[in-house]
């Protein structure tokens, strides 16, 4: 276990870097910041030249790869770090200088447990992409196929483990302070980040995610997932089909090549809705760099390290919430929030519906370019505070991805109306999944499973409530509070008391025997 002094040293070192970029100014000015946190921020800032405009993204890039990844996570949480900071973090670039191929090749061969020449005819030593966790090389297999080979950077696992250890410790200290920190649940935020990172550090899981997503997207043939080469994939090396296309972010090149950018935008939105609502398994990193346009107005995605999953019950709530917002049925949206437990029951449903109307009604019928995302987020965050709503960690990835998809779709088609594009898909899904036929089928399956569990249920009851025997039941024992001895003497005190009680019992037994 890492000592608290080590965590504090790391935090002060990182805080020093943040302070030099002005990233701690907001924490010091915020009256809701606990005194101990403000004091730590001032210590980190002492003697530093603080710029007038904070550069949050630059600060995290200077700290290192784990901080870059954490910043990308925090960019989805303007309710925690503020809208300005979240907007600045969106420009974080997960790019690092490449690791020399002379270091990468031995790592690949150790992972394959054979020479690379047995699997590849050639590998380009210059990477086509480098990031905080891995870098990608273009290669040709011994069968002559073009592939992309993704290799973990040497030492990346230990570097992330050390950083996340301190993030978890710091989040726990903040949450214990109560108040707003307890409501925002920073420990769950860091735990979500830890899980994302663990998935990204095991390239076999990324390969499995791509394979599962491809199966779920059969109904969307215009959304392409590259094929995995399982024979050339391990925990540290991922090999998959090479994608030749135009990056979605290069709109001028798309128009020059004759692509229908409006159709591409609709394809992206539909593909995301199918993943999130119909399948419950979605690509959670759909930024411009991970999307390519292919001939026939198709879209290909790469980089499946960050994926999101939502269970069916949450998907039903999500679909009804979206459809309620689309149709203006704020009462139903409010009822779903209460049914899902997102809003504490002591609040009033009608009041919550009115608060939602105040945020949603001004945006209906507007193109994305005309919607003030800042005003919308500000309104939503005020609602969460006013109605004591806790953060829902299982929806964090979804929120982040929705913002990404909206941004890319707007880049492709500035006139797109996200509500109108989403409405037909959401309405059809609700009709097929929540209609009378689906209701009868779901209940039938549930009843059959319940009947099948009855024998085991009876056996469990018999095991926990056996037929009374000849021995009388034991009398109830009085609950005795535990011994509480403060500071470092606790264990010594417990040992002394335990020894004394043991000696007393031993003496009584000998006396009774005598």
Tab-separated table of C-alpha atoms in Angstrom:
chain	number	residue	atom	x	y	z
A	1	UNK	CA	0.000	0.000	0.000
A	2	UNK	CA	1.330	3.435	-0.937
A	3	UNK	CA	2.009	5.732	2.029
A	4	UNK	CA	-0.072	8.952	2.315
A	5	UNK	CA	3.162	10.968	2.197
A	6	UNK	CA	3.896	9.566	-1.286
A	7	UNK	CA	0.398	10.504	-2.482
A	8	UNK	CA	0.784	14.020	-1.090
A	9	UNK	CA	4.188	14.414	-2.756
A	10	UNK	CA	2.772	13.363	-6.125
A	11	UNK	CA	-0.208	15.699	-5.721
A	12	UNK	CA	2.035	18.635	-4.806
A	13	UNK	CA	4.295	17.912	-7.787
A	14	UNK	CA	1.334	17.720	-10.159
A	15	UNK	CA	-0.257	20.710	-8.454
A	16	UNK	CA	2.887	22.720	-9.095
A	17	UNK	CA	2.550	22.041	-12.819
A	18	UNK	CA	-1.152	22.898	-12.744
A	19	UNK	CA	-0.414	26.131	-10.895
A	20	UNK	CA	2.167	27.260	-13.477
A	21	UNK	CA	-0.569	26.963	-16.107
A	22	UNK	CA	-3.167	28.788	-13.978
A	23	UNK	CA	-5.275	25.642	-13.610
A	24	UNK	CA	-5.722	26.021	-9.832
A	25	UNK	CA	-7.099	29.581	-9.882
A	26	UNK	CA	-10.723	28.428	-10.032
A	27	UNK	CA	-10.261	26.090	-7.062
A	28	UNK	CA	-8.823	28.915	-4.934
A	29	UNK	CA	-11.634	31.334	-5.851
A	30	UNK	CA	-14.546	28.907	-5.462
A	31	UNK	CA	-16.203	29.465	-2.046
A	32	UNK	CA	-17.410	25.839	-2.073
A	33	UNK	CA	-13.840	24.497	-2.136
A	34	UNK	CA	-12.936	22.975	1.246
A	35	UNK	CA	-10.353	24.933	3.223
A	36	UNK	CA	-7.815	22.085	3.170
A	37	UNK	CA	-7.979	21.860	-0.642
A	38	UNK	CA	-7.564	25.634	-1.016
A	39	UNK	CA	-4.555	25.512	1.302
A	40	UNK	CA	-2.949	22.762	-0.791
A	41	UNK	CA	-3.577	24.784	-3.973
A	42	UNK	CA	-1.890	27.857	-2.472
A	43	UNK	CA	1.139	25.817	-1.438
A	44	UNK	CA	1.446	24.426	-4.974
A	45	UNK	CA	1.115	27.933	-6.461
A	46	UNK	CA	3.664	29.588	-4.160
A	47	UNK	CA	6.301	31.444	-6.222
A	48	UNK	CA	4.874	30.409	-9.601
A	49	UNK	CA	4.136	32.810	-12.474
A	50	UNK	CA	0.415	32.299	-13.032
A	51	UNK	CA	-1.033	33.226	-16.460
A	52	UNK	CA	-4.238	35.278	-16.638
A	53	UNK	CA	-6.040	32.674	-18.771
A	54	UNK	CA	-5.815	29.101	-17.417
A	55	UNK	CA	-4.435	26.486	-19.832
A	56	UNK	CA	-5.892	23.285	-18.394
A	57	UNK	CA	-5.106	21.065	-21.382
A	58	UNK	CA	-1.489	22.249	-21.576
A	59	UNK	CA	-1.033	21.540	-17.869
A	60	UNK	CA	-2.225	17.943	-18.136
A	61	UNK	CA	-0.140	17.317	-21.247
A	62	UNK	CA	2.904	18.527	-19.272
A	63	UNK	CA	2.147	16.139	-16.381
A	64	UNK	CA	2.078	13.036	-18.595
A	65	UNK	CA	0.017	10.273	-20.231
A	66	UNK	CA	-2.175	9.277	-17.243
A	67	UNK	CA	-3.091	12.932	-16.685
A	68	UNK	CA	-4.010	13.280	-20.373
A	69	UNK	CA	-6.376	10.332	-20.093
A	70	UNK	CA	-7.838	11.677	-16.847
A	71	UNK	CA	-8.347	15.061	-18.505
A	72	UNK	CA	-10.279	13.462	-21.328
A	73	UNK	CA	-12.498	11.835	-18.704
A	74	UNK	CA	-12.996	15.082	-16.774
A	75	UNK	CA	-13.924	16.863	-20.002
A	76	UNK	CA	-17.250	15.027	-19.686
A	77	UNK	CA	-17.853	16.482	-16.203
A	78	UNK	CA	-18.362	20.264	-16.405
A	79	UNK	CA	-20.517	19.886	-13.282
A	80	UNK	CA	-17.307	19.063	-11.368
A	81	UNK	CA	-14.618	21.176	-13.045
A	82	UNK	CA	-16.688	23.980	-14.585
A	83	UNK	CA	-17.742	24.674	-18.172
A	84	UNK	CA	-14.631	26.695	-19.108
A	85	UNK	CA	-12.253	23.992	-17.925
A	86	UNK	CA	-14.282	21.239	-19.611
A	87	UNK	CA	-14.301	23.152	-22.905
A	88	UNK	CA	-10.535	23.691	-22.750
A	89	UNK	CA	-9.909	20.004	-22.015
A	90	UNK	CA	-11.685	19.052	-25.250
A	91	UNK	CA	-8.553	20.166	-27.112
A	92	UNK	CA	-6.406	17.604	-25.297
A	93	UNK	CA	-4.385	15.741	-27.888
A	94	UNK	CA	-3.475	12.202	-26.923
A	95	UNK	CA	-0.262	12.304	-28.976
A	96	UNK	CA	3.255	11.635	-27.748
A	97	UNK	CA	6.663	11.238	-29.426
A	98	UNK	CA	6.954	7.707	-30.833
A	99	UNK	CA	8.918	4.964	-29.118
A	100	UNK	CA	11.843	3.887	-31.361
A	101	UNK	CA	10.996	0.807	-33.424
A	102	UNK	CA	14.113	-0.878	-32.026
A	103	UNK	CA	12.287	-0.977	-28.650
A	104	UNK	CA	8.872	-1.822	-30.090
A	105	UNK	CA	9.934	-4.841	-32.173
A	106	UNK	CA	11.351	-6.887	-29.234
A	107	UNK	CA	8.146	-6.185	-27.258
A	108	UNK	CA	6.097	-7.513	-30.169
A	109	UNK	CA	8.228	-10.633	-30.530
A	110	UNK	CA	8.121	-11.382	-26.792
A	111	UNK	CA	4.347	-11.063	-26.904
A	112	UNK	CA	4.061	-13.387	-29.941
A	113	UNK	CA	6.777	-15.692	-28.582
A	114	UNK	CA	8.207	-15.927	-32.103
A	115	UNK	CA	10.045	-13.731	-34.636
A	116	UNK	CA	7.919	-11.054	-36.272
A	117	UNK	CA	9.071	-12.321	-39.678
A	118	UNK	CA	6.993	-15.471	-39.086
A	119	UNK	CA	3.825	-13.347	-39.079
A	120	UNK	CA	4.586	-10.253	-41.155
A	121	UNK	CA	6.244	-9.804	-44.505
A	122	UNK	CA	7.070	-6.209	-43.551
A	123	UNK	CA	6.359	-3.645	-40.830
A	124	UNK	CA	6.771	0.088	-41.406
A	125	UNK	CA	9.135	1.295	-38.634
A	126	UNK	CA	7.535	4.762	-38.711
A	127	UNK	CA	4.246	4.704	-36.741
A	128	UNK	CA	1.125	6.155	-38.345
A	129	UNK	CA	-0.203	7.150	-34.922
A	130	UNK	CA	1.196	7.518	-31.405
A	131	UNK	CA	-0.735	7.967	-28.169
A	132	UNK	CA	-0.262	7.727	-24.427
A	133	UNK	CA	-0.952	3.997	-24.272
A	134	UNK	CA	0.078	2.570	-27.640
A	135	UNK	CA	1.334	3.336	-31.130
A	136	UNK	CA	0.218	1.960	-34.504
A	137	UNK	CA	2.339	0.671	-37.407
A	138	UNK	CA	1.267	-0.274	-40.916
A	139	UNK	CA	2.264	-3.815	-41.898
A	140	UNK	CA	1.785	-6.525	-44.520
A	141	UNK	CA	1.091	-10.068	-43.366
A	142	UNK	CA	2.800	-13.144	-44.789
A	143	UNK	CA	-0.450	-13.719	-46.731
A	144	UNK	CA	-0.110	-10.277	-48.342
A	145	UNK	CA	-2.889	-8.442	-46.462
A	146	UNK	CA	-2.478	-4.833	-45.315
A	147	UNK	CA	-3.054	-4.514	-41.574
A	148	UNK	CA	-2.663	-2.051	-38.714
A	149	UNK	CA	-0.553	-3.276	-35.779
A	150	UNK	CA	-1.147	-1.567	-32.426
A	151	UNK	CA	1.544	-2.096	-29.749
A	152	UNK	CA	1.490	-0.998	-26.081
A	153	UNK	CA	4.233	1.445	-25.116
A	154	UNK	CA	6.923	-0.097	-22.848
A	155	UNK	CA	6.306	0.590	-19.130
A	156	UNK	CA	2.859	2.108	-19.642
A	157	UNK	CA	1.120	-0.337	-17.265
A	158	UNK	CA	3.244	0.643	-14.231
A	159	UNK	CA	2.989	4.351	-15.009
A	160	UNK	CA	-0.814	4.263	-15.064
A	161	UNK	CA	-1.013	2.039	-11.969
A	162	UNK	CA	0.984	4.553	-9.885
A	163	UNK	CA	-1.055	7.531	-11.061
A	164	UNK	CA	-4.460	5.870	-10.576
A	165	UNK	CA	-3.434	4.784	-7.074
A	166	UNK	CA	-2.967	8.435	-6.130
A	167	UNK	CA	-6.123	9.564	-7.982
A	168	UNK	CA	-8.161	7.053	-5.934
A	169	UNK	CA	-6.577	8.215	-2.671
A	170	UNK	CA	-7.216	11.888	-3.439
A	171	UNK	CA	-10.836	11.227	-4.507
A	172	UNK	CA	-11.480	9.370	-1.243
A	173	UNK	CA	-10.170	12.311	0.794
A	174	UNK	CA	-12.411	14.733	-1.123
A	175	UNK	CA	-15.530	12.586	-0.762
A	176	UNK	CA	-15.032	12.313	3.011
A	177	UNK	CA	-15.364	16.103	3.218
A	178	UNK	CA	-19.074	15.702	2.393
A	179	UNK	CA	-21.304	18.389	0.895
A	180	UNK	CA	-21.003	18.968	-2.848
A	181	UNK	CA	-18.059	16.579	-3.116
A	182	UNK	CA	-20.154	13.723	-1.722
A	183	UNK	CA	-22.965	14.460	-4.208
A	184	UNK	CA	-20.586	14.480	-7.175
A	185	UNK	CA	-19.079	11.117	-6.105
A	186	UNK	CA	-15.466	11.637	-7.238
A	187	UNK	CA	-14.503	8.109	-6.152
A	188	UNK	CA	-16.913	6.650	-8.681
A	189	UNK	CA	-15.535	8.971	-11.356
A	190	UNK	CA	-12.004	7.688	-10.718
A	191	UNK	CA	-13.231	4.083	-10.511
A	192	UNK	CA	-14.869	4.517	-13.927
A	193	UNK	CA	-11.617	5.974	-15.249
A	194	UNK	CA	-9.678	3.017	-13.781
A	195	UNK	CA	-11.962	0.546	-15.539
A	196	UNK	CA	-11.662	2.368	-18.866
A	197	UNK	CA	-7.891	2.334	-18.575
A	198	UNK	CA	-7.759	-1.348	-17.603
A	199	UNK	CA	-9.682	-2.195	-20.776
A	200	UNK	CA	-7.357	-0.087	-22.910
A	201	UNK	CA	-4.258	-1.764	-21.453
A	202	UNK	CA	-5.444	-5.232	-22.528
A	203	UNK	CA	-5.513	-5.256	-26.325
A	204	UNK	CA	-7.300	-8.618	-26.423
A	205	UNK	CA	-10.272	-6.946	-24.763
A	206	UNK	CA	-10.134	-4.172	-27.358
A	207	UNK	CA	-10.165	-6.816	-30.089
A	208	UNK	CA	-13.144	-8.545	-28.445
A	209	UNK	CA	-14.957	-5.207	-28.209
A	210	UNK	CA	-14.459	-4.562	-31.923
A	211	UNK	CA	-15.718	-8.049	-32.745
A	212	UNK	CA	-18.816	-7.629	-30.559
A	213	UNK	CA	-19.569	-4.193	-32.008
A	214	UNK	CA	-19.304	-5.565	-35.556
A	215	UNK	CA	-21.938	-8.201	-34.729
A	216	UNK	CA	-24.250	-5.559	-33.290
A	217	UNK	CA	-23.908	-3.302	-36.333
A	218	UNK	CA	-25.001	-5.817	-38.969
A	219	UNK	CA	-28.250	-3.841	-39.267
A	220	UNK	CA	-26.232	-0.689	-40.126
A	221	UNK	CA	-24.185	-1.718	-43.190
A	222	UNK	CA	-22.973	1.858	-43.740
A	223	UNK	CA	-21.055	1.752	-40.425
A	224	UNK	CA	-17.926	-0.370	-40.848
A	225	UNK	CA	-15.890	-2.056	-38.100
A	226	UNK	CA	-12.490	-3.424	-39.226
A	227	UNK	CA	-11.940	-7.188	-39.001
A	228	UNK	CA	-9.678	-8.493	-36.209
A	229	UNK	CA	-6.721	-10.744	-37.048
A	230	UNK	CA	-6.934	-12.991	-33.976
A	231	UNK	CA	-3.868	-15.050	-34.920
A	232	UNK	CA	-1.723	-11.907	-34.642
A	233	UNK	CA	-3.364	-10.431	-31.530
A	234	UNK	CA	-2.218	-10.743	-27.898
A	235	UNK	CA	-2.642	-8.730	-24.711
A	236	UNK	CA	0.061	-6.289	-25.849
A	237	UNK	CA	-0.353	-6.375	-29.655
A	238	UNK	CA	-3.530	-5.885	-31.694
A	239	UNK	CA	-3.672	-6.578	-35.439
A	240	UNK	CA	-6.692	-5.556	-37.496
A	241	UNK	CA	-7.773	-4.728	-41.032
A	242	UNK	CA	-6.184	-1.599	-42.516
A	243	UNK	CA	-8.691	1.192	-43.221
A	244	UNK	CA	-8.099	3.445	-46.239
A	245	UNK	CA	-10.391	6.472	-46.122
A	246	UNK	CA	-10.686	10.215	-45.613
A	247	UNK	CA	-10.776	11.479	-42.033
A	248	UNK	CA	-14.241	12.692	-41.119
A	249	UNK	CA	-12.787	15.949	-39.748
A	250	UNK	CA	-11.513	16.979	-43.202
A	251	UNK	CA	-14.811	18.300	-44.601
A	252	UNK	CA	-13.180	20.058	-47.583
A	253	UNK	CA	-11.590	16.806	-48.741
A	254	UNK	CA	-14.913	14.980	-48.307
A	255	UNK	CA	-16.754	17.542	-50.437
A	256	UNK	CA	-13.998	17.486	-53.086
A	257	UNK	CA	-14.224	13.682	-53.261
A	258	UNK	CA	-17.992	13.847	-53.830
A	259	UNK	CA	-19.200	12.585	-50.453
A	260	UNK	CA	-22.705	13.470	-49.236
A	261	UNK	CA	-21.781	15.023	-45.870
A	262	UNK	CA	-25.419	15.280	-44.781
A	263	UNK	CA	-25.886	11.556	-45.310
A	264	UNK	CA	-22.645	10.826	-43.449
A	265	UNK	CA	-23.928	12.850	-40.481
A	266	UNK	CA	-27.213	10.929	-40.404
A	267	UNK	CA	-25.363	7.605	-40.690
A	268	UNK	CA	-23.207	8.513	-37.697
A	269	UNK	CA	-26.190	9.536	-35.550
A	270	UNK	CA	-28.181	6.412	-36.442
A	271	UNK	CA	-25.204	4.150	-35.832
A	272	UNK	CA	-24.647	5.667	-32.393
A	273	UNK	CA	-28.335	5.383	-31.459
A	274	UNK	CA	-28.394	1.740	-32.532
A	275	UNK	CA	-25.312	1.030	-30.447
A	276	UNK	CA	-26.485	2.886	-27.341
A	277	UNK	CA	-30.226	2.141	-27.330
A	278	UNK	CA	-30.808	-1.007	-29.378
A	279	UNK	CA	-27.633	-2.953	-28.544
A	280	UNK	CA	-26.560	-1.391	-25.245
A	281	UNK	CA	-22.898	-1.559	-26.306
A	282	UNK	CA	-21.352	1.498	-27.931
A	283	UNK	CA	-18.072	2.967	-29.144
A	284	UNK	CA	-17.351	5.652	-26.539
A	285	UNK	CA	-14.542	7.495	-28.352
A	286	UNK	CA	-16.196	8.653	-31.577
A	287	UNK	CA	-14.117	11.784	-32.133
A	288	UNK	CA	-12.984	12.972	-35.572
A	289	UNK	CA	-9.641	11.158	-35.463
A	290	UNK	CA	-11.314	7.767	-35.035
A	291	UNK	CA	-13.772	8.072	-37.950
A	292	UNK	CA	-13.085	7.695	-41.691
A	293	UNK	CA	-15.311	8.123	-44.738
A	294	UNK	CA	-15.278	5.203	-47.173
A	295	UNK	CA	-16.624	5.003	-50.757
A	296	UNK	CA	-20.410	4.723	-50.886
A	297	UNK	CA	-20.895	7.282	-48.087
A	298	UNK	CA	-19.968	4.709	-45.458
A	299	UNK	CA	-18.204	5.419	-42.163
A	300	UNK	CA	-15.465	3.277	-40.600
A	301	UNK	CA	-14.477	3.500	-36.928
A	302	UNK	CA	-11.170	2.579	-35.309
A	303	UNK	CA	-9.766	2.475	-31.738
A	304	UNK	CA	-12.076	0.343	-29.595
A	305	UNK	CA	-10.259	0.789	-26.293
A	306	UNK	CA	-13.074	2.773	-24.652
A	307	UNK	CA	-16.494	1.134	-24.925
A	308	UNK	CA	-19.701	1.736	-23.004
A	309	UNK	CA	-22.382	-0.706	-21.910
A	310	UNK	CA	-25.944	-0.015	-20.700
A	311	UNK	CA	-28.368	-2.667	-19.440
A	312	UNK	CA	-31.808	-3.022	-21.004
A	313	UNK	CA	-33.707	-1.308	-18.195
A	314	UNK	CA	-31.497	1.794	-18.439
A	315	UNK	CA	-31.847	1.743	-22.253
A	316	UNK	CA	-35.644	1.726	-21.963
A	317	UNK	CA	-35.488	4.722	-19.637
A	318	UNK	CA	-33.028	6.466	-21.946
A	319	UNK	CA	-35.213	5.904	-25.020
A	320	UNK	CA	-38.306	7.176	-23.231
A	321	UNK	CA	-36.429	10.229	-21.938
A	322	UNK	CA	-35.146	11.074	-25.440
A	323	UNK	CA	-38.561	10.548	-27.000
A	324	UNK	CA	-40.209	12.611	-24.282
A	325	UNK	CA	-37.805	15.482	-24.921
A	326	UNK	CA	-38.315	15.164	-28.684
A	327	UNK	CA	-42.117	15.267	-28.369
A	328	UNK	CA	-42.205	17.760	-25.497
A	329	UNK	CA	-43.745	15.284	-23.024
A	330	UNK	CA	-41.826	16.630	-20.031
A	331	UNK	CA	-44.209	15.055	-17.531
A	332	UNK	CA	-43.311	11.575	-18.769
A	333	UNK	CA	-39.599	12.430	-18.755
A	334	UNK	CA	-39.940	13.547	-15.128
A	335	UNK	CA	-41.809	10.364	-14.164
A	336	UNK	CA	-39.057	8.217	-15.695
A	337	UNK	CA	-36.411	10.041	-13.656
A	338	UNK	CA	-38.341	9.241	-10.489
A	339	UNK	CA	-38.990	5.614	-11.532
A	340	UNK	CA	-35.286	5.149	-12.273
A	341	UNK	CA	-34.334	6.582	-8.892
A	342	UNK	CA	-32.329	9.424	-10.456
A	343	UNK	CA	-34.317	11.973	-8.413
A	344	UNK	CA	-34.889	11.433	-4.642
A	345	UNK	CA	-38.569	10.619	-3.927
A	346	UNK	CA	-39.114	13.566	-1.565
A	347	UNK	CA	-39.156	15.935	-4.571
A	348	UNK	CA	-42.247	16.792	-6.612
A	349	UNK	CA	-42.689	15.236	-10.084
A	350	UNK	CA	-44.600	18.227	-11.461
A	351	UNK	CA	-41.934	20.674	-10.283
A	352	UNK	CA	-39.233	18.561	-11.912
A	353	UNK	CA	-41.216	18.452	-15.173
A	354	UNK	CA	-41.480	22.250	-15.147
A	355	UNK	CA	-37.718	22.578	-14.602
A	356	UNK	CA	-37.069	20.259	-17.563
A	357	UNK	CA	-39.460	22.271	-19.740
A	358	UNK	CA	-37.522	25.450	-18.944
A	359	UNK	CA	-34.362	23.831	-20.349
A	360	UNK	CA	-35.773	21.737	-23.196
A	361	UNK	CA	-38.456	23.935	-24.747
A	362	UNK	CA	-36.132	26.702	-26.041
A	363	UNK	CA	-34.118	24.102	-28.024
A	364	UNK	CA	-36.916	22.257	-29.795
A	365	UNK	CA	-36.940	22.743	-33.559
A	366	UNK	CA	-33.516	24.378	-33.614
A	367	UNK	CA	-30.462	23.280	-35.580
A	368	UNK	CA	-27.506	22.238	-33.457
A	369	UNK	CA	-25.533	25.295	-34.547
A	370	UNK	CA	-28.208	27.556	-33.015
A	371	UNK	CA	-28.294	25.792	-29.640
A	372	UNK	CA	-26.152	27.264	-26.872
A	373	UNK	CA	-24.564	24.181	-25.336
A	374	UNK	CA	-23.301	26.333	-22.467
A	375	UNK	CA	-26.800	27.574	-21.593
A	376	UNK	CA	-28.211	24.058	-21.891
A	377	UNK	CA	-25.556	22.514	-19.628
A	378	UNK	CA	-25.885	25.327	-17.133
A	379	UNK	CA	-29.634	24.720	-16.951
A	380	UNK	CA	-29.245	20.968	-16.566
A	381	UNK	CA	-26.611	21.275	-13.844
A	382	UNK	CA	-28.815	23.691	-11.929
A	383	UNK	CA	-31.576	21.089	-12.074
A	384	UNK	CA	-29.300	18.363	-10.718
A	385	UNK	CA	-28.330	20.592	-7.793
A	386	UNK	CA	-31.851	21.819	-7.066
A	387	UNK	CA	-33.257	18.290	-7.045
A	388	UNK	CA	-30.367	16.595	-5.187
A	389	UNK	CA	-29.560	14.316	-8.136
A	390	UNK	CA	-26.475	12.162	-7.713
A	391	UNK	CA	-24.077	11.492	-10.563
A	392	UNK	CA	-24.945	8.314	-12.513
A	393	UNK	CA	-21.526	6.769	-13.317
A	394	UNK	CA	-22.996	4.257	-15.792
A	395	UNK	CA	-24.153	7.191	-17.951
A	396	UNK	CA	-20.895	9.186	-17.915
A	397	UNK	CA	-19.515	7.531	-21.046
A	398	UNK	CA	-22.839	7.951	-22.807
A	399	UNK	CA	-22.951	11.678	-22.013
A	400	UNK	CA	-19.396	12.140	-23.283
A	401	UNK	CA	-20.080	10.216	-26.503
A	402	UNK	CA	-23.326	12.068	-27.224
A	403	UNK	CA	-21.403	15.365	-27.103
A	404	UNK	CA	-18.739	13.927	-29.437
A	405	UNK	CA	-21.283	12.581	-31.936
A	406	UNK	CA	-23.167	15.874	-31.917
A	407	UNK	CA	-19.931	17.771	-32.599
A	408	UNK	CA	-18.886	15.540	-35.520
A	409	UNK	CA	-22.407	15.525	-36.999
A	410	UNK	CA	-22.514	19.337	-36.849
A	411	UNK	CA	-19.124	19.542	-38.569
A	412	UNK	CA	-20.416	17.357	-41.403
A	413	UNK	CA	-23.800	19.082	-41.659
A	414	UNK	CA	-24.138	22.425	-39.819
A	415	UNK	CA	-27.905	22.418	-40.472
A	416	UNK	CA	-28.577	19.019	-38.916
A	417	UNK	CA	-31.334	18.844	-36.324
A	418	UNK	CA	-30.362	16.120	-33.876
A	419	UNK	CA	-33.887	15.781	-32.485
A	420	UNK	CA	-35.471	15.246	-35.903
A	421	UNK	CA	-32.714	12.831	-36.956
A	422	UNK	CA	-33.097	10.764	-33.796
A	423	UNK	CA	-36.909	10.776	-33.604
A	424	UNK	CA	-37.751	8.049	-36.216
A	425	UNK	CA	-35.207	5.586	-34.814
A	426	UNK	CA	-36.193	6.142	-31.168
A	427	UNK	CA	-39.919	5.969	-31.955
A	428	UNK	CA	-39.503	2.676	-33.872
A	429	UNK	CA	-37.384	1.154	-31.102
A	430	UNK	CA	-39.959	2.105	-28.453
A	431	UNK	CA	-42.769	0.651	-30.585
A	432	UNK	CA	-41.004	-2.690	-31.111
A	433	UNK	CA	-39.466	-3.011	-27.623
A	434	UNK	CA	-42.254	-1.544	-25.476
A	435	UNK	CA	-45.337	-2.366	-27.543
A	436	UNK	CA	-48.000	-4.956	-26.555
A	437	UNK	CA	-46.253	-7.881	-28.309
A	438	UNK	CA	-42.934	-7.132	-26.619
A	439	UNK	CA	-44.683	-6.727	-23.245
A	440	UNK	CA	-46.364	-10.149	-23.510
A	441	UNK	CA	-43.146	-11.831	-24.704
A	442	UNK	CA	-41.034	-10.280	-21.918
A	443	UNK	CA	-43.508	-11.341	-19.232
A	444	UNK	CA	-43.744	-14.868	-20.651
A	445	UNK	CA	-39.966	-15.307	-20.569
A	446	UNK	CA	-39.808	-13.847	-17.046
A	447	UNK	CA	-42.570	-16.182	-15.769
A	448	UNK	CA	-40.936	-19.286	-17.284
A	449	UNK	CA	-37.609	-18.389	-15.651
A	450	UNK	CA	-39.374	-17.855	-12.308
A	451	UNK	CA	-41.083	-21.285	-12.482
A	452	UNK	CA	-37.756	-22.908	-13.367
A	453	UNK	CA	-36.193	-21.382	-10.235
A	454	UNK	CA	-38.900	-22.647	-7.830
A	455	UNK	CA	-37.218	-26.012	-6.915
A	456	UNK	CA	-33.954	-24.282	-6.043
A	457	UNK	CA	-35.856	-21.621	-4.098
A	458	UNK	CA	-37.566	-24.334	-1.979
A	459	UNK	CA	-34.230	-26.038	-1.310
A	460	UNK	CA	-32.729	-22.704	-0.190
A	461	UNK	CA	-35.645	-22.128	2.209
A	462	UNK	CA	-35.234	-25.612	3.704
A	463	UNK	CA	-31.495	-25.077	4.151
A	464	UNK	CA	-31.933	-21.777	5.980
A	465	UNK	CA	-35.029	-22.835	7.960
A	466	UNK	CA	-34.532	-26.546	8.819
A	467	UNK	CA	-36.999	-28.606	10.827
A	468	UNK	CA	-36.449	-27.892	14.562
A	469	UNK	CA	-34.357	-30.550	16.314
A	470	UNK	CA	-34.137	-31.703	19.940
A	471	UNK	CA	-31.834	-28.903	21.102
A	472	UNK	CA	-33.577	-25.757	22.382
A	473	UNK	CA	-33.014	-22.564	20.404
A	474	UNK	CA	-30.118	-20.406	21.577
A	475	UNK	CA	-31.087	-17.321	23.593
A	476	UNK	CA	-30.599	-13.921	21.938
A	477	UNK	CA	-27.251	-12.372	22.746
A	478	UNK	CA	-26.936	-8.733	23.723
A	479	UNK	CA	-25.030	-6.603	21.226
A	480	UNK	CA	-21.800	-5.276	22.736
A	481	UNK	CA	-20.200	-2.190	21.145
A	482	UNK	CA	-16.591	-2.655	19.947
A	483	UNK	CA	-13.690	-1.331	21.967
A	484	UNK	CA	-12.519	2.037	20.623
A	485	UNK	CA	-8.985	3.111	21.534
A	486	UNK	CA	-7.601	6.078	19.601
A	487	UNK	CA	-4.445	6.687	17.596
A	488	UNK	CA	-1.517	4.263	17.541
A	489	UNK	CA	-2.417	2.527	20.835
A	490	UNK	CA	-5.474	0.813	19.353
A	491	UNK	CA	-3.851	-2.513	18.491
A	492	UNK	CA	-1.865	-2.653	21.768
A	493	UNK	CA	-5.059	-1.989	23.758
A	494	UNK	CA	-6.995	-4.702	21.902
A	495	UNK	CA	-4.166	-7.182	22.460
A	496	UNK	CA	-4.013	-6.443	26.206
A	497	UNK	CA	-7.794	-6.728	26.663
A	498	UNK	CA	-7.939	-9.933	24.611
A	499	UNK	CA	-5.140	-11.468	26.658
A	500	UNK	CA	-6.840	-10.512	29.945
A	501	UNK	CA	-10.216	-11.917	28.852
A	502	UNK	CA	-8.533	-15.116	27.657
A	503	UNK	CA	-6.730	-15.567	30.985
A	504	UNK	CA	-9.958	-14.964	32.923
A	505	UNK	CA	-11.900	-17.546	30.930
A	506	UNK	CA	-9.053	-20.036	31.285
A	507	UNK	CA	-9.005	-19.556	35.108
A	508	UNK	CA	-12.768	-20.034	35.338
A	509	UNK	CA	-12.603	-23.275	33.373
A	510	UNK	CA	-9.827	-24.641	35.614
A	511	UNK	CA	-11.764	-23.573	38.702
A	512	UNK	CA	-14.929	-25.315	37.515
A	513	UNK	CA	-12.943	-28.430	36.648
A	514	UNK	CA	-11.364	-28.420	40.133
